[in-house]
C-alpha atoms as an extended CHARMM CRD file, in Angstrom:
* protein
*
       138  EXT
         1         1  UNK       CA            -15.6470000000       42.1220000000      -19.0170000000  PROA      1               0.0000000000
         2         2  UNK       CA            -17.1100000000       39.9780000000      -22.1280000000  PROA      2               0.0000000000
         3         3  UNK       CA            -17.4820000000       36.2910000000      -21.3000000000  PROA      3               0.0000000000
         4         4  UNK       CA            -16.5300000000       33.6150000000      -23.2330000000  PROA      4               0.0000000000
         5         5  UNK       CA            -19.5770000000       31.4800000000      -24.6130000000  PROA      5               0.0000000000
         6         6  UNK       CA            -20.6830000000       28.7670000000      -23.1900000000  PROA      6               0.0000000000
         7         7  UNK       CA            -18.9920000000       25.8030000000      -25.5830000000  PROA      7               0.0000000000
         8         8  UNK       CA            -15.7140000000       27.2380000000      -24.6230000000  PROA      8               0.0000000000
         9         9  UNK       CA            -16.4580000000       26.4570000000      -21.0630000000  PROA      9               0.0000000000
        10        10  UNK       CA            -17.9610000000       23.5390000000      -21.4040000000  PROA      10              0.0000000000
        11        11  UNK       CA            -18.3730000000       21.1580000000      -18.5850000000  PROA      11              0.0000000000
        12        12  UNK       CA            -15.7760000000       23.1230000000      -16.6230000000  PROA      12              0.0000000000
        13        13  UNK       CA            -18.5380000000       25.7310000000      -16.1230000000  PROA      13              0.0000000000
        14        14  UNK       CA            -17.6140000000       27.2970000000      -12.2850000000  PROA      14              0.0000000000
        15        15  UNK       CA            -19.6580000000       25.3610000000       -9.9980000000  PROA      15              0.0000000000
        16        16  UNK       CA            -19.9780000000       27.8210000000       -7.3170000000  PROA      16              0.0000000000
        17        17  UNK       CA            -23.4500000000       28.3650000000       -4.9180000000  PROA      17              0.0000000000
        18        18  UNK       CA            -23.2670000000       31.8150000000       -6.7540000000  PROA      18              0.0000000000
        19        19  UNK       CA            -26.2140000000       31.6140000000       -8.9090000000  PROA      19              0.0000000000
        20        20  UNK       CA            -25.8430000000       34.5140000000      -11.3930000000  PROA      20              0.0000000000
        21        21  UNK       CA            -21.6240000000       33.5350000000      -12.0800000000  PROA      21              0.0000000000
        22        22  UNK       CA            -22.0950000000       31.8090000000      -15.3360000000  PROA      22              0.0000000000
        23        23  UNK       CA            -19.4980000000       31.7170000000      -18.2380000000  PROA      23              0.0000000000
        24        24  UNK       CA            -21.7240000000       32.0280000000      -20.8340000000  PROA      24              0.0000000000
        25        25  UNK       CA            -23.9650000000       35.3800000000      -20.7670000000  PROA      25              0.0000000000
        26        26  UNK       CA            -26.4120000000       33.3190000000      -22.9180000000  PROA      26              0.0000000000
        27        27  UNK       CA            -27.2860000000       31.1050000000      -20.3010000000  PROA      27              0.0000000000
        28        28  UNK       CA            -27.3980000000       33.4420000000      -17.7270000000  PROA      28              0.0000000000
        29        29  UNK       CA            -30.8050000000       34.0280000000      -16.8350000000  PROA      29              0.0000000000
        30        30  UNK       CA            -31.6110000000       30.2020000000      -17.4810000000  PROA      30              0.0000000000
        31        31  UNK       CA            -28.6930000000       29.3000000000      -15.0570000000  PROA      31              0.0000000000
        32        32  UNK       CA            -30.2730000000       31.3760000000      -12.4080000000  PROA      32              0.0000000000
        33        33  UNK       CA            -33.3500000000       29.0030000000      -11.9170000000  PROA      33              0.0000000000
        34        34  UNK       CA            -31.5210000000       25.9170000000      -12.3550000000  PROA      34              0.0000000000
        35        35  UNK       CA            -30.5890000000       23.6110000000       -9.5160000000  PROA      35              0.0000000000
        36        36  UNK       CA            -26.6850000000       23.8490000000       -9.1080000000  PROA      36              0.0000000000
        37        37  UNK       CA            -25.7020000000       20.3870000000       -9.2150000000  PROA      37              0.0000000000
        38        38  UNK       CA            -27.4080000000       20.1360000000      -13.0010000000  PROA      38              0.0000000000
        39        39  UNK       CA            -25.7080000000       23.6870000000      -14.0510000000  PROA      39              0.0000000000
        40        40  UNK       CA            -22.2650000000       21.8820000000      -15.8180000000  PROA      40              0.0000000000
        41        41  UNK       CA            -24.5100000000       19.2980000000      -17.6160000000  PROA      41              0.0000000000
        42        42  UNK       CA            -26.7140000000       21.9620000000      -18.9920000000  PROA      42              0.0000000000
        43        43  UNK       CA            -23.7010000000       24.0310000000      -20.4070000000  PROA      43              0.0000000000
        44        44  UNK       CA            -22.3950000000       20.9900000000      -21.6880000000  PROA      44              0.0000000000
        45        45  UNK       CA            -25.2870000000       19.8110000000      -23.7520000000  PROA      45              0.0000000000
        46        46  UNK       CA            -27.1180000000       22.8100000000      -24.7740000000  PROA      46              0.0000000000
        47        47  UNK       CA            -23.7650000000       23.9700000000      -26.4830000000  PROA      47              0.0000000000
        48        48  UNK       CA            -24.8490000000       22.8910000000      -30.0190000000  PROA      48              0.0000000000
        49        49  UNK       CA            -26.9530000000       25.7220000000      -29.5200000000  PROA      49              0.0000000000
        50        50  UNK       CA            -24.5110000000       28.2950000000      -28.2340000000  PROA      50              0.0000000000
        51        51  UNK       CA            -24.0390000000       31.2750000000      -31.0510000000  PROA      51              0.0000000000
        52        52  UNK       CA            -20.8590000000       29.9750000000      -32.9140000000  PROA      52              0.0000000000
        53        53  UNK       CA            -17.3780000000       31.5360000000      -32.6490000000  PROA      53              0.0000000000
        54        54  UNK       CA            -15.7660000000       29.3450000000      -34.5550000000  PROA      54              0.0000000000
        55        55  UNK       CA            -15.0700000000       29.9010000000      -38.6350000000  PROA      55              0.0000000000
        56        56  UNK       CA            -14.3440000000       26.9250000000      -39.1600000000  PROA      56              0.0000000000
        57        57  UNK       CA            -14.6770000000       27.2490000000      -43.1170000000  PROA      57              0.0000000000
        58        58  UNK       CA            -11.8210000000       29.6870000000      -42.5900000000  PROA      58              0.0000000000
        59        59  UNK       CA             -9.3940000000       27.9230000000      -40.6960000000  PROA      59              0.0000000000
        60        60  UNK       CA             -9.6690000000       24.8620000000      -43.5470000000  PROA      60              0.0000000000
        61        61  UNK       CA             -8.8530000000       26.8340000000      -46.3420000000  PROA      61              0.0000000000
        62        62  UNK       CA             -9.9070000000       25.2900000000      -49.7740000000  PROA      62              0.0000000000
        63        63  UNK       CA             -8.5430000000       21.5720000000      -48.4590000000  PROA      63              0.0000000000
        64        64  UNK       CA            -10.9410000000       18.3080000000      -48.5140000000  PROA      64              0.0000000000
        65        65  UNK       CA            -10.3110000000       15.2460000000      -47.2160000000  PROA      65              0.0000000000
        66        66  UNK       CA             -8.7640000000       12.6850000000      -49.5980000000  PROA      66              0.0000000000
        67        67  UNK       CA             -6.4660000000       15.7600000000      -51.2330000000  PROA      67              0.0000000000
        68        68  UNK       CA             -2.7780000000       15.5950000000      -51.8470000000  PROA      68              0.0000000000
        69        69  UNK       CA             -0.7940000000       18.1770000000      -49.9440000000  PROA      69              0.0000000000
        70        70  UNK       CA              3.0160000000       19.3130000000      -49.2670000000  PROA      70              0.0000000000
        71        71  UNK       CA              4.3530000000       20.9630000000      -46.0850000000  PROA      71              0.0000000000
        72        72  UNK       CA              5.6000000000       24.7370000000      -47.2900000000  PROA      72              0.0000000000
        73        73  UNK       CA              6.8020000000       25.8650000000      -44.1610000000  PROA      73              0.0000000000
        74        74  UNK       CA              8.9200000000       24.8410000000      -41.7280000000  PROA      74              0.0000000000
        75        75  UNK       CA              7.4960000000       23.0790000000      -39.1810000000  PROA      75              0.0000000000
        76        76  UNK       CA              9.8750000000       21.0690000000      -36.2880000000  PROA      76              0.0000000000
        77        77  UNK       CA              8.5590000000       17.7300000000      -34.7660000000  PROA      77              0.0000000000
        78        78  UNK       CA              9.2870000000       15.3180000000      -31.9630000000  PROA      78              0.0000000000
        79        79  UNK       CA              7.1210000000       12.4360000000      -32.6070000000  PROA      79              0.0000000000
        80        80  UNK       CA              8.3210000000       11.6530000000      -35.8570000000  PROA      80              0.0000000000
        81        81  UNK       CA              9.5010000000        7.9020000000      -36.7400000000  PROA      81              0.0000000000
        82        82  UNK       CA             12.2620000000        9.2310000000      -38.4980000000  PROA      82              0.0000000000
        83        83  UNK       CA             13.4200000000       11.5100000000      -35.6510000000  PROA      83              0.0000000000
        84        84  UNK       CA             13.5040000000        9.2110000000      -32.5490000000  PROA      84              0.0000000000
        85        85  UNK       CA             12.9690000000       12.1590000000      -29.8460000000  PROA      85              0.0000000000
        86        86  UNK       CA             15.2210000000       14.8060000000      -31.4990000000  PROA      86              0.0000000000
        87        87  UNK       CA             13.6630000000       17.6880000000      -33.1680000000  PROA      87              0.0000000000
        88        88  UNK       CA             12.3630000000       16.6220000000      -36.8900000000  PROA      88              0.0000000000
        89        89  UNK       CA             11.4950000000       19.2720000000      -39.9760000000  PROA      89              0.0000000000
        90        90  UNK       CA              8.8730000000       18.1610000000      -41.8190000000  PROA      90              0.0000000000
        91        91  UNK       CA              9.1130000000       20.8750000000      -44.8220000000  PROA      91              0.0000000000
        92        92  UNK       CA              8.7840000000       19.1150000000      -48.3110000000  PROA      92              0.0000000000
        93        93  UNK       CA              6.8940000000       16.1700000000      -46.9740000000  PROA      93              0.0000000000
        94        94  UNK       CA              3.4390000000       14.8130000000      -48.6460000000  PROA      94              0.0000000000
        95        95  UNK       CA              0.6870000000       13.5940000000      -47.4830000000  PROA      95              0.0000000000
        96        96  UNK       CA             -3.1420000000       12.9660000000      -47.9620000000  PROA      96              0.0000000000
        97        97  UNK       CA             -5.7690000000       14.7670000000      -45.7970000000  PROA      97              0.0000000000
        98        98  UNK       CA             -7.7760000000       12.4370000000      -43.4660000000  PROA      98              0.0000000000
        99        99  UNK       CA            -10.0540000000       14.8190000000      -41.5300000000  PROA      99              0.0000000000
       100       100  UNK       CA            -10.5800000000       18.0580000000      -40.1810000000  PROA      100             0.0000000000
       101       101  UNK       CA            -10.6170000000       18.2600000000      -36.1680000000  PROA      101             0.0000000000
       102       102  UNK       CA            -12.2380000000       21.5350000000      -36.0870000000  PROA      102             0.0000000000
       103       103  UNK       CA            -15.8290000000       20.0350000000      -34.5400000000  PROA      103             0.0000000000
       104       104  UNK       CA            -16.2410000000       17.3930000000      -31.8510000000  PROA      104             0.0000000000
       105       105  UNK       CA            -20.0640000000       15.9790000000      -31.8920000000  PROA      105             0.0000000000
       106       106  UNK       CA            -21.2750000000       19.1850000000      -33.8900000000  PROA      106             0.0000000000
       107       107  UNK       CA            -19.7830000000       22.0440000000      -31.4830000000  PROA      107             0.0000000000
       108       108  UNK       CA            -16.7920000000       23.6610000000      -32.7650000000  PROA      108             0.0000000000
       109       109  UNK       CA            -13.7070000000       23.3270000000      -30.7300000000  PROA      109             0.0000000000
       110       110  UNK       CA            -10.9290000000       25.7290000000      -31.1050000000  PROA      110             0.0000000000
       111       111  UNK       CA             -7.9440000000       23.5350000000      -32.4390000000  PROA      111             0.0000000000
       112       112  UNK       CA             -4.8910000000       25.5100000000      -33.2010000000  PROA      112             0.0000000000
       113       113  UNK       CA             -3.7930000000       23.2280000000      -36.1540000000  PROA      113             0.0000000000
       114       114  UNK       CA             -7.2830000000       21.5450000000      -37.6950000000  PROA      114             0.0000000000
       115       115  UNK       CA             -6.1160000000       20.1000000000      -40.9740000000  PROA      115             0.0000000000
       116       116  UNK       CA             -4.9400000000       16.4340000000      -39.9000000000  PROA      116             0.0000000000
       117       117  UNK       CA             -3.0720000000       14.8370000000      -42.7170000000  PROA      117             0.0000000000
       118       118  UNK       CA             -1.1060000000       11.1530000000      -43.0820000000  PROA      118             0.0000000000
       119       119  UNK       CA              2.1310000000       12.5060000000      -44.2730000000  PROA      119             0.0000000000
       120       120  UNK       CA              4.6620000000        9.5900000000      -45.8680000000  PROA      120             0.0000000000
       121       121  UNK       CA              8.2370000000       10.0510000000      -45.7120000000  PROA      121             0.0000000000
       122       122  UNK       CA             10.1950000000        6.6070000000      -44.7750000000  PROA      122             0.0000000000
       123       123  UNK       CA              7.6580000000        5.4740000000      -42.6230000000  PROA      123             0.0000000000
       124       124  UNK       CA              3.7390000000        7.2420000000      -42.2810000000  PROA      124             0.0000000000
       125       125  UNK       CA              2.7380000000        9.2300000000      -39.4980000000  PROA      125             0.0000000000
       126       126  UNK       CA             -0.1480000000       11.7330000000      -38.7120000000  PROA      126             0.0000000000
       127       127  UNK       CA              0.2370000000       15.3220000000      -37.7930000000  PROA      127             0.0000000000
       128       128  UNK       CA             -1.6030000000       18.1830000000      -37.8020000000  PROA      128             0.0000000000
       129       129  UNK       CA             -1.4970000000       21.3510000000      -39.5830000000  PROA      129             0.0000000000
       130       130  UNK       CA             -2.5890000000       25.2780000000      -40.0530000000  PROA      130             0.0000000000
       131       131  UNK       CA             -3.7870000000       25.3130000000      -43.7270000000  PROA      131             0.0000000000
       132       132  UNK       CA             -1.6160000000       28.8050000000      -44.1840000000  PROA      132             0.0000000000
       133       133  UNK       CA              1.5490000000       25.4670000000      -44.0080000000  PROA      133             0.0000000000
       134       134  UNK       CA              0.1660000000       23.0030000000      -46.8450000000  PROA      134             0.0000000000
       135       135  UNK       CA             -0.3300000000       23.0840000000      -50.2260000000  PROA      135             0.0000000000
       136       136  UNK       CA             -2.3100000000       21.2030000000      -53.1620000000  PROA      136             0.0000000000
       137       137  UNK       CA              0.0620000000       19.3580000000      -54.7840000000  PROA      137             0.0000000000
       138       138  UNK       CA             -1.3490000000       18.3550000000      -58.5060000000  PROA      138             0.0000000000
């Protein structure tokens, strides 16, 4: 069985008396001579040096921050301001990307929708999106 690496894990790295259990196979050996109270920390802040996972560049699409998009699919919301609770599509709306929420301090995260944009119907609100939903609008 393949383990996940060790930014996945995170600081939720098992913290058994086990010595060899380790959730990142990259780590393994170093995790073996390492004290176990320090064996979360060290996951957690040698992860910028983890082998990445993540294609981020992918997941973006051809989007930068600042550029005009419109919601082509439909896509239902409850946190709208125009929907009050009840579920909200969002198809046809525009917006302006404000950032991508792909990273967090330099190690990728695996966010389902990355592509956070301020979308404006009666009254502006964030959401985020897949970048297979949005596109450039001229």
């Amino acid at each position: 069985m393949m383990r996940r690496a060790c930014f996945l894990a995170g600081p939720y790295a098992p913290r058994t008396r086990d010595r060899t259990s380790s959730s990142c196979l990259w780590h393994k050996d170093r995790l073996a001579r390492m004290p176990v109270s320090r064996r979360g920390t060290e996951l957690w802040r040698t992860a910028a040096r983890a082998p990445r996972l993540c294609l981020s560049a992918e997941r973006r699409g051809d989007f930068k921050v600042g550029d005009r998009v419109r919601v082509t699919q439909s896509v239902i919301m409850y946190h709208t301001p125009m929907s009050k609770g009840q579920p909200h599509d969002v198809r046809g709306l525009e917006g302006v990307v404000t950032k991508f929420v792909d990273e967090y301090q330099g190690v990728p995260i695996s966010a389902t929708r990355p592509i956070q944009v301020m979308l404006e119907g009666s009254k502006k609100f964030i959401a985020h999106f897949e970048a297979s939903e949005l596109e450039k609008v001229a």
